[in-house]
PDB file of C-alpha atoms and ligand atoms in Angstrom:
ATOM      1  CA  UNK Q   1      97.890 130.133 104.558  1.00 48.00           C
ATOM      2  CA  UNK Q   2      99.675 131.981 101.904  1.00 53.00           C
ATOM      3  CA  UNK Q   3      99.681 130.536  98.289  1.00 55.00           C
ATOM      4  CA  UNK Q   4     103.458 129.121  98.966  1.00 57.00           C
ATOM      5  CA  UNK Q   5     101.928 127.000 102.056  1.00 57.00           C
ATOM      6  CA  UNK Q   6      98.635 126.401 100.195  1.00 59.00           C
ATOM      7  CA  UNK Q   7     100.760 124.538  97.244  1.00 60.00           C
ATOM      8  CA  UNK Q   8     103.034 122.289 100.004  1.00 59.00           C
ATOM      9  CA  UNK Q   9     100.271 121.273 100.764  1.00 62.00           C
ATOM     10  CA  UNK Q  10      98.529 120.247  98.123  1.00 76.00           C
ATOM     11  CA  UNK Q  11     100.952 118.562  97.118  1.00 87.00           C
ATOM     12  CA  UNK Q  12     101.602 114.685  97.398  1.00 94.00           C
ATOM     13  CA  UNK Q  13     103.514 113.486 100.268  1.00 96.00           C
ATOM     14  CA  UNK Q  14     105.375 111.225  98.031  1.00 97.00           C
ATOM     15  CA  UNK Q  15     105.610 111.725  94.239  1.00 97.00           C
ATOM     16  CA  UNK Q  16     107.147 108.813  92.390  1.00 98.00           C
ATOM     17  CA  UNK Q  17     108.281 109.157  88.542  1.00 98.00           C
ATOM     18  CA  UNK Q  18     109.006 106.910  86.121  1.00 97.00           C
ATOM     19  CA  UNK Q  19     110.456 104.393  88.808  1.00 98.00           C
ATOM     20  CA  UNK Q  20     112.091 101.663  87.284  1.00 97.00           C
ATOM     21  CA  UNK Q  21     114.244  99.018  89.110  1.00 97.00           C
ATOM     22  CA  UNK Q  22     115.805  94.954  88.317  1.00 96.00           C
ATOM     23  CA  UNK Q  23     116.767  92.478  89.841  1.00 94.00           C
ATOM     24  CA  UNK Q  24     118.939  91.244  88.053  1.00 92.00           C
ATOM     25  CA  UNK Q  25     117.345  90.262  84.649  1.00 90.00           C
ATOM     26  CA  UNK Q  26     113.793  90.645  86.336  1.00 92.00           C
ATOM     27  CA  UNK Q  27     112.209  93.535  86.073  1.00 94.00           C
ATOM     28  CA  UNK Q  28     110.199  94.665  89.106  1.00 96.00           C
ATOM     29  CA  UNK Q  29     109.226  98.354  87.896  1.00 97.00           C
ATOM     30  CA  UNK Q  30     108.895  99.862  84.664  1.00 96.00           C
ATOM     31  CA  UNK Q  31     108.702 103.348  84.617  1.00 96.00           C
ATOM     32  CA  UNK Q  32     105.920 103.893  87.490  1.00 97.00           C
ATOM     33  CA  UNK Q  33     104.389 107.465  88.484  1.00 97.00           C
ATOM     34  CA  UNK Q  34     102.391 107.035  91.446  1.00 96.00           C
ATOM     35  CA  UNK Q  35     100.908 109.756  93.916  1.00 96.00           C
ATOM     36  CA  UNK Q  36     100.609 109.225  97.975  1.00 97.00           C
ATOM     37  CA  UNK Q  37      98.570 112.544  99.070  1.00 96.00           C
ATOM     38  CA  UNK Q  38      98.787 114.172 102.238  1.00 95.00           C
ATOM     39  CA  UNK Q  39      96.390 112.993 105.380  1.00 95.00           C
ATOM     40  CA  UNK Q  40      94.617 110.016 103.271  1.00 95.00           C
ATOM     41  CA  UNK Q  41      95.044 106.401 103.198  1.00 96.00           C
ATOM     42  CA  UNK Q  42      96.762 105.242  99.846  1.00 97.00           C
ATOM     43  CA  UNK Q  43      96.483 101.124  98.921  1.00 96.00           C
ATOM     44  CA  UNK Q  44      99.014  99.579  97.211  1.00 96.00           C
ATOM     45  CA  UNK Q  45      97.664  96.578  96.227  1.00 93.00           C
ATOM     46  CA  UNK Q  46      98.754  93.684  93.578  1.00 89.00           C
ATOM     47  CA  UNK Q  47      99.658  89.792  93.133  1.00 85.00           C
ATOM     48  CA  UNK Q  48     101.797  88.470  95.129  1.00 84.00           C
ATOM     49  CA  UNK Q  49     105.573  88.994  94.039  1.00 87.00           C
ATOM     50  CA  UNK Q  50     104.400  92.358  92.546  1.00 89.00           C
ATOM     51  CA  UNK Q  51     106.940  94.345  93.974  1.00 93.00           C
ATOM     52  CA  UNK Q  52     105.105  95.835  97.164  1.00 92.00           C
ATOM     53  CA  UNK Q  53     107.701  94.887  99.812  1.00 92.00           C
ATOM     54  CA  UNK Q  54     110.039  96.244  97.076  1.00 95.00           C
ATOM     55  CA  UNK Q  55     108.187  99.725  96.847  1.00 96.00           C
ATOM     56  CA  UNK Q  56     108.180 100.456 100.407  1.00 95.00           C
ATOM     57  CA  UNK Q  57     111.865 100.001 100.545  1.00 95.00           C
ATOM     58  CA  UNK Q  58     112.624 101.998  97.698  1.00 97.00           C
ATOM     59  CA  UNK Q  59     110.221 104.600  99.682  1.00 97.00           C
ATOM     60  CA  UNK Q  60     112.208 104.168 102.526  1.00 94.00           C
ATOM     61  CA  UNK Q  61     115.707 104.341 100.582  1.00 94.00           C
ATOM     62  CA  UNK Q  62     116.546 100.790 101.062  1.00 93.00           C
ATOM     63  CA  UNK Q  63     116.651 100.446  97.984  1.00 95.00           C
ATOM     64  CA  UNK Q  64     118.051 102.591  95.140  1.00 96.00           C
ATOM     65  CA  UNK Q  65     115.848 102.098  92.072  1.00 97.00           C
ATOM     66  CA  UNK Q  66     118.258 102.102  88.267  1.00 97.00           C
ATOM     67  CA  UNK Q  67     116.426 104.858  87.382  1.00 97.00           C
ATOM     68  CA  UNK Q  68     113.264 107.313  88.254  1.00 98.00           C
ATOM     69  CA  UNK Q  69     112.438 110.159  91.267  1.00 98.00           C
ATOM     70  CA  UNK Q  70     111.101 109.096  94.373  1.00 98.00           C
ATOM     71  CA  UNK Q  71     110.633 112.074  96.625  1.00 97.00           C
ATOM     72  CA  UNK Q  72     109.259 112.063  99.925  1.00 97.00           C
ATOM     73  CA  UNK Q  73     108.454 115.551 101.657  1.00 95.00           C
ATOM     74  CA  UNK Q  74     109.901 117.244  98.729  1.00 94.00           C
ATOM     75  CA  UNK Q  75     113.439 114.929  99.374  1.00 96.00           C
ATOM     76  CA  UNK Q  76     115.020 113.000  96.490  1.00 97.00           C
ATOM     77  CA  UNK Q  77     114.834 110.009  98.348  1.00 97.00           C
ATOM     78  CA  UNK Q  78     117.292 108.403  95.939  1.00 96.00           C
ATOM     79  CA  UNK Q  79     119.923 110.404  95.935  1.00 95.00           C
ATOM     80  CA  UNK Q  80     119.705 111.297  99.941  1.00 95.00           C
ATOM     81  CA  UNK Q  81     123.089 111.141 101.919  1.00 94.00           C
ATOM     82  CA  UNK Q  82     123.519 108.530 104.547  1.00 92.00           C
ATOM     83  CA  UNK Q  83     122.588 110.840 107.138  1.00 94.00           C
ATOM     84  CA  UNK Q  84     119.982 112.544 105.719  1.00 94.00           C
ATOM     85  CA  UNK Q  85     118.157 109.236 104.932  1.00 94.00           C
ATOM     86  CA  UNK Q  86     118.647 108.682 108.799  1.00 91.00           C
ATOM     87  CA  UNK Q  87     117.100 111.713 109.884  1.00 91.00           C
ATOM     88  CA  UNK Q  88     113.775 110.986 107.085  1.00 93.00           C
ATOM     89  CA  UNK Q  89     113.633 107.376 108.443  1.00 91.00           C
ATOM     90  CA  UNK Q  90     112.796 108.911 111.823  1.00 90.00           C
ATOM     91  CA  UNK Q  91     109.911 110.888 109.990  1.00 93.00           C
ATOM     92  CA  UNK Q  92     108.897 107.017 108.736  1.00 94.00           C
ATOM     93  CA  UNK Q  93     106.713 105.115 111.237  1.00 92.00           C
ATOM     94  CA  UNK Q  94     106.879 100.830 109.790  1.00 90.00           C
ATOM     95  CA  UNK Q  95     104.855  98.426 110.400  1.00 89.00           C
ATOM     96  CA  UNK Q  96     106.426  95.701 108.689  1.00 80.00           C
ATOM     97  CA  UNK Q  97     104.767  91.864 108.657  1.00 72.00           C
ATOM     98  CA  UNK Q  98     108.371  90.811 109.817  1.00 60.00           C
ATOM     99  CA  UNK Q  99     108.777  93.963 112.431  1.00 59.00           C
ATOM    100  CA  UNK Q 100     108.517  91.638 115.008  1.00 76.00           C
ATOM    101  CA  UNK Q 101     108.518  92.618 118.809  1.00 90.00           C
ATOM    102  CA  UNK Q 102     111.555  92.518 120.744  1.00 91.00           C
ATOM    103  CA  UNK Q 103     110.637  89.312 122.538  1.00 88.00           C
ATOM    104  CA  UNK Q 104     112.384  89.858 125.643  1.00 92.00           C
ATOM    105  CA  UNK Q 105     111.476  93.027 126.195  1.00 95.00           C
ATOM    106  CA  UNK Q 106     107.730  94.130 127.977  1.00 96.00           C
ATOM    107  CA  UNK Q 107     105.426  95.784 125.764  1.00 96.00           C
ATOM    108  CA  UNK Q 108     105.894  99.354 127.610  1.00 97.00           C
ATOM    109  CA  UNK Q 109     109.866  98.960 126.987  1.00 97.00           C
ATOM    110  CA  UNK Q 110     109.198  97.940 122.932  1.00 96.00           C
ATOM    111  CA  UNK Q 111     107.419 100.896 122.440  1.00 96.00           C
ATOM    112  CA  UNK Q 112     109.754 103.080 124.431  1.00 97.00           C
ATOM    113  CA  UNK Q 113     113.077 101.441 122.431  1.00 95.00           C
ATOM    114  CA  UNK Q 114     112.416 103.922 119.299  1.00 92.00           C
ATOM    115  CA  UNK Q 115     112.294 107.135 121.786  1.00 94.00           C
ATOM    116  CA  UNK Q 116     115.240 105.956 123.758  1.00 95.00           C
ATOM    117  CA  UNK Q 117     117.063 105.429 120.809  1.00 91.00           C
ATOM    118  CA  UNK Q 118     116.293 109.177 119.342  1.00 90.00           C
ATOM    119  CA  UNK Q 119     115.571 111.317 121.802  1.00 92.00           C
ATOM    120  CA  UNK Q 120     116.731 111.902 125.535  1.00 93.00           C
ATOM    121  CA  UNK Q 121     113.483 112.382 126.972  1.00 94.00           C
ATOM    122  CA  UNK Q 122     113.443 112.357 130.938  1.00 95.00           C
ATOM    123  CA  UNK Q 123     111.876 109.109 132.350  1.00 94.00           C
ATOM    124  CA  UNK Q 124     108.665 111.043 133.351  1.00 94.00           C
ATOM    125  CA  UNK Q 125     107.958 112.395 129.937  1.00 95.00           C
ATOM    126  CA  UNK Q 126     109.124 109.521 128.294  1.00 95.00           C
ATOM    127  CA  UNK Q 127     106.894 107.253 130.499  1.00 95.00           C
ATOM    128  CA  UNK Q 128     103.783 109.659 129.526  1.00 94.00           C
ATOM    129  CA  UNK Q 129     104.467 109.420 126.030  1.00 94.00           C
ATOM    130  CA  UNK Q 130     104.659 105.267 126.010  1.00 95.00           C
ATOM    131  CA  UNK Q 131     101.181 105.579 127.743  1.00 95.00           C
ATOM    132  CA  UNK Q 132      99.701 107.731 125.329  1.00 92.00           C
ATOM    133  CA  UNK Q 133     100.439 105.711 122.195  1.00 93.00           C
ATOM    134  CA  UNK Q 134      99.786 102.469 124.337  1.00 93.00           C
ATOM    135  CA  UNK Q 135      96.544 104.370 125.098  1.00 92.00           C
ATOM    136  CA  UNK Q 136      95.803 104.924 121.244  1.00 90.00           C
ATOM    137  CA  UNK Q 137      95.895 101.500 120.466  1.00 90.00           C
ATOM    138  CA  UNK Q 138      93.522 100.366 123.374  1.00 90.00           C
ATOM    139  CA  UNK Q 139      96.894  98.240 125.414  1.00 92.00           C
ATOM    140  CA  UNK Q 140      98.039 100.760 128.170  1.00 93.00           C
ATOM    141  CA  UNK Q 141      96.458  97.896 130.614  1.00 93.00           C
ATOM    142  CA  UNK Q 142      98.932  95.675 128.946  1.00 93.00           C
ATOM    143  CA  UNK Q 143     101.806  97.784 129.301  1.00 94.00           C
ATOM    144  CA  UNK Q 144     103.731  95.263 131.571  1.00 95.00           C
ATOM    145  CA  UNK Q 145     102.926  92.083 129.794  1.00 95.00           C
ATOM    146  CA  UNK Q 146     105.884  90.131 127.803  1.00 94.00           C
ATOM    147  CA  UNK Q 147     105.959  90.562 124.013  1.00 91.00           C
ATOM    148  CA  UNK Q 148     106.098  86.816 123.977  1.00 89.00           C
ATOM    149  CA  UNK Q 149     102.727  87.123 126.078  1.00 89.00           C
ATOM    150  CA  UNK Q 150     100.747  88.730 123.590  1.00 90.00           C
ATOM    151  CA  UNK Q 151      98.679  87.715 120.444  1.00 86.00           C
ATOM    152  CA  UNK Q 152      99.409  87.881 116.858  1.00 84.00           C
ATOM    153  CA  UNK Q 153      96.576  90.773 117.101  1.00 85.00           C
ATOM    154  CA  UNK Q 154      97.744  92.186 120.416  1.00 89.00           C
ATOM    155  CA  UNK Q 155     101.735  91.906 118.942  1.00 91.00           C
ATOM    156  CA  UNK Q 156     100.081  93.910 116.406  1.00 89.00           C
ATOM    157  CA  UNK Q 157      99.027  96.816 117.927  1.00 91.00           C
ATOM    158  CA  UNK Q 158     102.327  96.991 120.021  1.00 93.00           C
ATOM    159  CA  UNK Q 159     103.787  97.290 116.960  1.00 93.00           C
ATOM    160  CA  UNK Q 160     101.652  99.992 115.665  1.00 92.00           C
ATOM    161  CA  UNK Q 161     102.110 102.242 119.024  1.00 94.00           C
ATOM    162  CA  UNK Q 162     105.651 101.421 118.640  1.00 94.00           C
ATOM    163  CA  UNK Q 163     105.438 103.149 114.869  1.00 93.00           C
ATOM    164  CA  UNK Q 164     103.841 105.986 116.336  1.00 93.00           C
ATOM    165  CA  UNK Q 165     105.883 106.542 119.356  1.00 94.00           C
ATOM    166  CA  UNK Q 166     108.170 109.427 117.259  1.00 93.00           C
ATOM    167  CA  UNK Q 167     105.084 111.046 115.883  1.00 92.00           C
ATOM    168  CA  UNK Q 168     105.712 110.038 112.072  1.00 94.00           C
ATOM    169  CA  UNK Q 169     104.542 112.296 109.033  1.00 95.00           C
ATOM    170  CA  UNK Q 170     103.950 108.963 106.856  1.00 96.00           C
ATOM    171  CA  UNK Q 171     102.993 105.026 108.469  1.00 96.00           C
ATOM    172  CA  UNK Q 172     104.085 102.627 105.885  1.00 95.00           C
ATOM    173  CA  UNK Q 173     102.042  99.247 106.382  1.00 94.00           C
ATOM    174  CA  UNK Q 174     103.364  96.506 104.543  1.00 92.00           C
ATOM    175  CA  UNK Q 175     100.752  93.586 104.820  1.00 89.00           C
ATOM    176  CA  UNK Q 176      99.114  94.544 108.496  1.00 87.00           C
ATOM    177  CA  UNK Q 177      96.002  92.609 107.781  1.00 84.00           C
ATOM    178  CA  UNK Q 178      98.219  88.870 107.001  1.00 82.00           C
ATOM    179  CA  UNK Q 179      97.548  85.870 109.903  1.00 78.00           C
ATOM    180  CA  UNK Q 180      94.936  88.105 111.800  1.00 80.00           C
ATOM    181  CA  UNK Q 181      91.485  86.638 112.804  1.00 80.00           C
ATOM    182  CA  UNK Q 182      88.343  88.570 111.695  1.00 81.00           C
ATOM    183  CA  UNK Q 183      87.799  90.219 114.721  1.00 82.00           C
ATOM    184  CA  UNK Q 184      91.338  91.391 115.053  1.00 81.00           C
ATOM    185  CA  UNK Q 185      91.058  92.015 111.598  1.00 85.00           C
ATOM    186  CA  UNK Q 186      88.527  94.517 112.139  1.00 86.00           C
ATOM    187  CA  UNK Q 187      90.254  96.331 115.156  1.00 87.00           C
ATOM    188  CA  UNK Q 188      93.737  96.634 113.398  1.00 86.00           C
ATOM    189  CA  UNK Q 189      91.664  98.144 110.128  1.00 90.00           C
ATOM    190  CA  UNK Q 190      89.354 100.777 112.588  1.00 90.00           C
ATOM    191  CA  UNK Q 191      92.544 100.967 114.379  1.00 90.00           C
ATOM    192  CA  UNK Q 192      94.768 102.222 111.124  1.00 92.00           C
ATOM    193  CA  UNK Q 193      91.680 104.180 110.004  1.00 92.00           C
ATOM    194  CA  UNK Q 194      91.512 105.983 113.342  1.00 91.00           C
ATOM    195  CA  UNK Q 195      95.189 107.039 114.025  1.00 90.00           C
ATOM    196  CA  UNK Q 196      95.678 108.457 110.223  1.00 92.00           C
ATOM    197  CA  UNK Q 197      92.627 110.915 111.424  1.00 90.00           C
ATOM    198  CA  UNK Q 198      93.538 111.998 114.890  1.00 88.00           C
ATOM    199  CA  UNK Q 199      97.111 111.952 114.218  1.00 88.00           C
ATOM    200  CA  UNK Q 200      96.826 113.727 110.822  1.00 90.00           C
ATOM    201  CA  UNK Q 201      99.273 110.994 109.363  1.00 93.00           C
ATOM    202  CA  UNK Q 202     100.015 109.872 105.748  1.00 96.00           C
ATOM    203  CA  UNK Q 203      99.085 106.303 105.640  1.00 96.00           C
ATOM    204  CA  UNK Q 204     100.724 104.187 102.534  1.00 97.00           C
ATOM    205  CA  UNK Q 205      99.077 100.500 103.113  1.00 96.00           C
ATOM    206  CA  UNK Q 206     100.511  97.818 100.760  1.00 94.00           C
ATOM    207  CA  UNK Q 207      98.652  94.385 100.623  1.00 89.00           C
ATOM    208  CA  UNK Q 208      96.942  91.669  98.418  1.00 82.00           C
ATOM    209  CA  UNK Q 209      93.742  91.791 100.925  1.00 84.00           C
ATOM    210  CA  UNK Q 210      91.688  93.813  99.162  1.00 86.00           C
ATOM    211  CA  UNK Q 211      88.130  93.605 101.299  1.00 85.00           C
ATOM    212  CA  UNK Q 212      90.016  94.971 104.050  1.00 86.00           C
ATOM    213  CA  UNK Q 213      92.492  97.304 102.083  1.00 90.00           C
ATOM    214  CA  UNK Q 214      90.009  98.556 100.250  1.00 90.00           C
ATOM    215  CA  UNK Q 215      87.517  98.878 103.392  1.00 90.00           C
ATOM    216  CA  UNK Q 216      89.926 101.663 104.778  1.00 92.00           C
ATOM    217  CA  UNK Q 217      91.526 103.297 101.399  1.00 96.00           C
ATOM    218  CA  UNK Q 218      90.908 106.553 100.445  1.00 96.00           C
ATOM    219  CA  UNK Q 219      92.551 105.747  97.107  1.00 96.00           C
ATOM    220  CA  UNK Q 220      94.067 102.540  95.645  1.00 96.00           C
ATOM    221  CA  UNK Q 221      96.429 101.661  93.705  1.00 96.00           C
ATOM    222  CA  UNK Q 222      96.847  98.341  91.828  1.00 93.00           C
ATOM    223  CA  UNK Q 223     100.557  97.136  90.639  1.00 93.00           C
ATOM    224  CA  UNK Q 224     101.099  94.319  88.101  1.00 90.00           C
ATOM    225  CA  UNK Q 225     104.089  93.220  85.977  1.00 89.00           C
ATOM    226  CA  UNK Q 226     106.077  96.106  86.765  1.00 93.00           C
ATOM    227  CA  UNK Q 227     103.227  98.710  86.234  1.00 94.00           C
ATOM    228  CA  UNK Q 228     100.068 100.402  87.598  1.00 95.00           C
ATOM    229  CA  UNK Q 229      97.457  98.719  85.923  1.00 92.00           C
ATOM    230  CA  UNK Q 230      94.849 100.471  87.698  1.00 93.00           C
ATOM    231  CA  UNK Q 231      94.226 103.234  90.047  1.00 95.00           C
ATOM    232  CA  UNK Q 232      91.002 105.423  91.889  1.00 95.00           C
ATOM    233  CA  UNK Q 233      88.761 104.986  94.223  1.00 95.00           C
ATOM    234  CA  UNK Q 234      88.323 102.064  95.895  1.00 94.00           C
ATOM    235  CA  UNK Q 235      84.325 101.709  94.959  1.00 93.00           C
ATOM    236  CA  UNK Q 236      85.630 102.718  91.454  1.00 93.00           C
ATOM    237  CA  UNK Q 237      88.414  99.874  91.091  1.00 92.00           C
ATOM    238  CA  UNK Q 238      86.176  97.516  92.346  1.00 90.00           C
ATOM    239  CA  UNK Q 239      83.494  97.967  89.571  1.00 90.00           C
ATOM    240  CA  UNK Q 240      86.276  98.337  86.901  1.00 89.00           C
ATOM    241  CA  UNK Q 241      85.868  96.657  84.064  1.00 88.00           C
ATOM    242  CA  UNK Q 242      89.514  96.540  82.903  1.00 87.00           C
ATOM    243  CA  UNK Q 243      91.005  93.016  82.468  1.00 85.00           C
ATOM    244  CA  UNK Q 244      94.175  92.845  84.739  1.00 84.00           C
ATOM    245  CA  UNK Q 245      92.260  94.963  87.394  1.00 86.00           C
ATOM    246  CA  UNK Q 246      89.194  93.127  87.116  1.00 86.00           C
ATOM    247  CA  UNK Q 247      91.333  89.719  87.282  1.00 85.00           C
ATOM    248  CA  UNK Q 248      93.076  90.712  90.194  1.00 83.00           C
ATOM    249  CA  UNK Q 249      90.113  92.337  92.398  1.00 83.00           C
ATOM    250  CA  UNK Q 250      87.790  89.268  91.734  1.00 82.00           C
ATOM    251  CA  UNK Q 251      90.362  87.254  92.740  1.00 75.00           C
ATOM    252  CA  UNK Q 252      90.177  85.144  89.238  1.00 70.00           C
ATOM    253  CA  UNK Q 253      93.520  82.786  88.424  1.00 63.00           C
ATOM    254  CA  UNK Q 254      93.376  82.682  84.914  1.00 62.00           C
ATOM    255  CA  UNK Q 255      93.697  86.295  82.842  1.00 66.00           C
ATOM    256  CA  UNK Q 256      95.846  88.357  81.888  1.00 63.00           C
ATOM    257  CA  UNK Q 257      97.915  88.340  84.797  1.00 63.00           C
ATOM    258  CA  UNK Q 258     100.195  85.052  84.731  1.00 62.00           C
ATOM    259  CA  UNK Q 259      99.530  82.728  87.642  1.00 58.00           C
ATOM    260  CA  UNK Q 260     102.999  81.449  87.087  1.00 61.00           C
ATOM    261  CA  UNK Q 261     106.520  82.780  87.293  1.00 65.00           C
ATOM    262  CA  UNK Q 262     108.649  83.286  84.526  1.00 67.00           C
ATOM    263  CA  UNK Q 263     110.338  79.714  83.281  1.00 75.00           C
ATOM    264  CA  UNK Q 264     111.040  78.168  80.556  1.00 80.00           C
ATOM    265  CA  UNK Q 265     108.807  75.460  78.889  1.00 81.00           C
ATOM    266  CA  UNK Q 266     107.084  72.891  80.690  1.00 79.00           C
ATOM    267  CA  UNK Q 267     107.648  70.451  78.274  1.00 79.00           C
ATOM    268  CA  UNK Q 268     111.170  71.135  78.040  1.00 82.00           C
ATOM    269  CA  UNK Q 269     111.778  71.565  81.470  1.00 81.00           C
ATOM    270  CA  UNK Q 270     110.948  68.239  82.242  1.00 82.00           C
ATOM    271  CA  UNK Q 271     112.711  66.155  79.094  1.00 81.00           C
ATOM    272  CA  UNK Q 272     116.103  68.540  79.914  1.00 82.00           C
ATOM    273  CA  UNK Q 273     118.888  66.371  80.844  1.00 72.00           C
ATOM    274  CA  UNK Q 274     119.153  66.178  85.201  1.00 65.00           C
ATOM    275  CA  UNK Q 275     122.948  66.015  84.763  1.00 58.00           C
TER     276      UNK Q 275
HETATM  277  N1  LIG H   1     116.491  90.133  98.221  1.00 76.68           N
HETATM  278  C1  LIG H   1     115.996  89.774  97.051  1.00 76.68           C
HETATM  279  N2  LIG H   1     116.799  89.313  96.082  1.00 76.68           N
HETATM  280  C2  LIG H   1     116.309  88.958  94.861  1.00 76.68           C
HETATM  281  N3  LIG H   1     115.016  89.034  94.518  1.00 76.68           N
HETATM  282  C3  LIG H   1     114.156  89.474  95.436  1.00 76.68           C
HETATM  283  C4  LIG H   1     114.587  89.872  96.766  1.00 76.68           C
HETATM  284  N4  LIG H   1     113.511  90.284  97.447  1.00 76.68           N
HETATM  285  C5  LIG H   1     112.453  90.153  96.609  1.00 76.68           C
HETATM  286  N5  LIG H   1     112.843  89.677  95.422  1.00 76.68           N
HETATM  287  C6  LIG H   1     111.968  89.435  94.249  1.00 76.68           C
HETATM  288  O1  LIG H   1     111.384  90.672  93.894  1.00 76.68           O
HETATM  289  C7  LIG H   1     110.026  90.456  93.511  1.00 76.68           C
HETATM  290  C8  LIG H   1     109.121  91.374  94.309  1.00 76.68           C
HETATM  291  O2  LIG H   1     109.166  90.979  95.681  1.00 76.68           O
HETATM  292  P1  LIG H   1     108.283  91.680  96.795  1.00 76.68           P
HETATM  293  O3  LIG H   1     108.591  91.002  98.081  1.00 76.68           O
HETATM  294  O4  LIG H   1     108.476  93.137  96.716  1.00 76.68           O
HETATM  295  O5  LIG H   1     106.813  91.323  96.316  1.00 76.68           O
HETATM  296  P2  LIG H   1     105.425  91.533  97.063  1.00 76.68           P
HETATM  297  O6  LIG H   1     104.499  92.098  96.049  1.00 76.68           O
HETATM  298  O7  LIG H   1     105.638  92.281  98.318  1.00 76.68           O
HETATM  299  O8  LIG H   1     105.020  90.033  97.369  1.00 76.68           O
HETATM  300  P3  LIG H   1     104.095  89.401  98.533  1.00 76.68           P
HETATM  301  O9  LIG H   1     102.733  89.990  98.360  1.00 76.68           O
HETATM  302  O10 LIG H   1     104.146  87.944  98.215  1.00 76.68           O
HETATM  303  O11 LIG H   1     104.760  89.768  99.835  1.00 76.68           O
HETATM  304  C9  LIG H   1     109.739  88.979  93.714  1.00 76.68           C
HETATM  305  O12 LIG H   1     109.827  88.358  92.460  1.00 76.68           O
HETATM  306  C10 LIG H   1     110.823  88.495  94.609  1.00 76.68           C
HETATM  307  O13 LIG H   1     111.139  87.165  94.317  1.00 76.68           O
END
């Protein structure tokens, strides 16, 4: 590698600076810099209503923040052209808690829809390349099954071959650990842990379970009121003595971080006039 390559690739896969975005009055970012690095598991992790979902679509140019850089592969995400965004979202492998299955579709033809859709592989190669993924996530025995067939954890996976079937540079996970039993629990987190490896992916996992999150992440970040409020290591965060962090990773109601949203006063509230 020459000095040129040897800088690419140190540096981060995504770069985000000062990031700030509203809704509306609400204020969902203030000024964030964050870091996802190349070949690692990152954590997103914070209360719920923090602004994860939000982050992942301003990642994936869903959303155009008011102000800030977000750039992914060395892209300004937020100033990308219709068709360029395209052609990055193809790079962008989702697993999404709502990315449900195609219901009437078997679980070979869900994971096949994304290469059909983008590619005009002949049926043989496209057949071998279903199995594969199906093979990665332990389900090529299950390749004929109905999506409606399957189990949450089972759906799961389908999903996760499916967000692998176009060979992404970057897997965003946006709560893959939510309504999953402990044993599935454990295969989807081996599962994630094993693919960013062998596949030499970029794995950006955003959730507010942070025993498993934190099981897997190479580095963690935690969000709060519109900022980072902590970031490091995982064994690092957890022993952190900082307030918000602390509040948040021990799973403690009451601190600095409000339990409730924004409203006006109780008291108030409740003697206003219902007319
Ligand atoms: N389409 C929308 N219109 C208006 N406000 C929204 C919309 N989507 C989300 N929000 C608000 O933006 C804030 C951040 O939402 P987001 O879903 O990103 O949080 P989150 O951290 O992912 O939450 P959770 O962990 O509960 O999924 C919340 O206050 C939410 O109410």
């Amino acid at each position: 590698m020459n000095n040129n390559q040897d800088s690419v690739a140190a540096e981060p896969l995504i770069q985000i600076r000062g990031l700030s975005f509203r809704r509306g009055a609400r204020i969902i970012f203030d000024r964030v810099d964050l870091d996802i690095p190349r070949g690692r598991i990152t954590a997103v992790m914070g209360p719920s209503g923090t602004g994860k979902t939000t982050l992942l679509k301003l990642i994936s140019g869903v959303l155009r923040p008011q102000a800030g850089s977000i750039k992914v592969a060395g892209q300004e995400v937020t100033t990308l052209s219709r068709s360029d965004l395209y052609a990055l979202r193809k790079q962008i492998g989702m697993l999404f808690q709502s990315g449900a299955l195609l219901t009437d579709l078997n679980v070979f033809d869900n994971v096949a829809y994304p290469v059909r859709e983008h590619t005009d592989l002949s049926p043989a190669l496209l057949r071998s390349l279903v199995l594969m993924k199906l093979q990665a996530v332990g389900l090529r025995g299950a390749r004929d099954l109905m999506a409606s067939e399957l189990s949450g954890g089972m759906a799961r996976r389908v999903a996760l071959a499916r967000a692998i079937a176009l060979d992404p540079m970057l897997i965003l996970y946006d709560e893959p650990f939510t309504g999953q039993d402990p044993i599935s629990m454990g295969i989807l987190t081996r599962l994630i842990a094993a693919l960013n490896r062998a596949l030499g992916l970029t794995s950006l996992v955003v959730s507010h379970d942070i025993h498993e999150t934190c099981r897997i992440a190479d580095y963690a970040y935690v969000i709060a009121q519109g900022k980072v409020i902590g970031h490091g290591k995982p064994e690092d965060l957890l022993a952190s003595t900082e307030p918000m962090v602390h509040q948040f990773l021990s799973g403690e109601p009451d601190g600095p971080v409000h339990f409730h949203y924004p409203a006006v006063e109780y008291r108030d509230d409740l003697l206003a006039d219902a007319s």
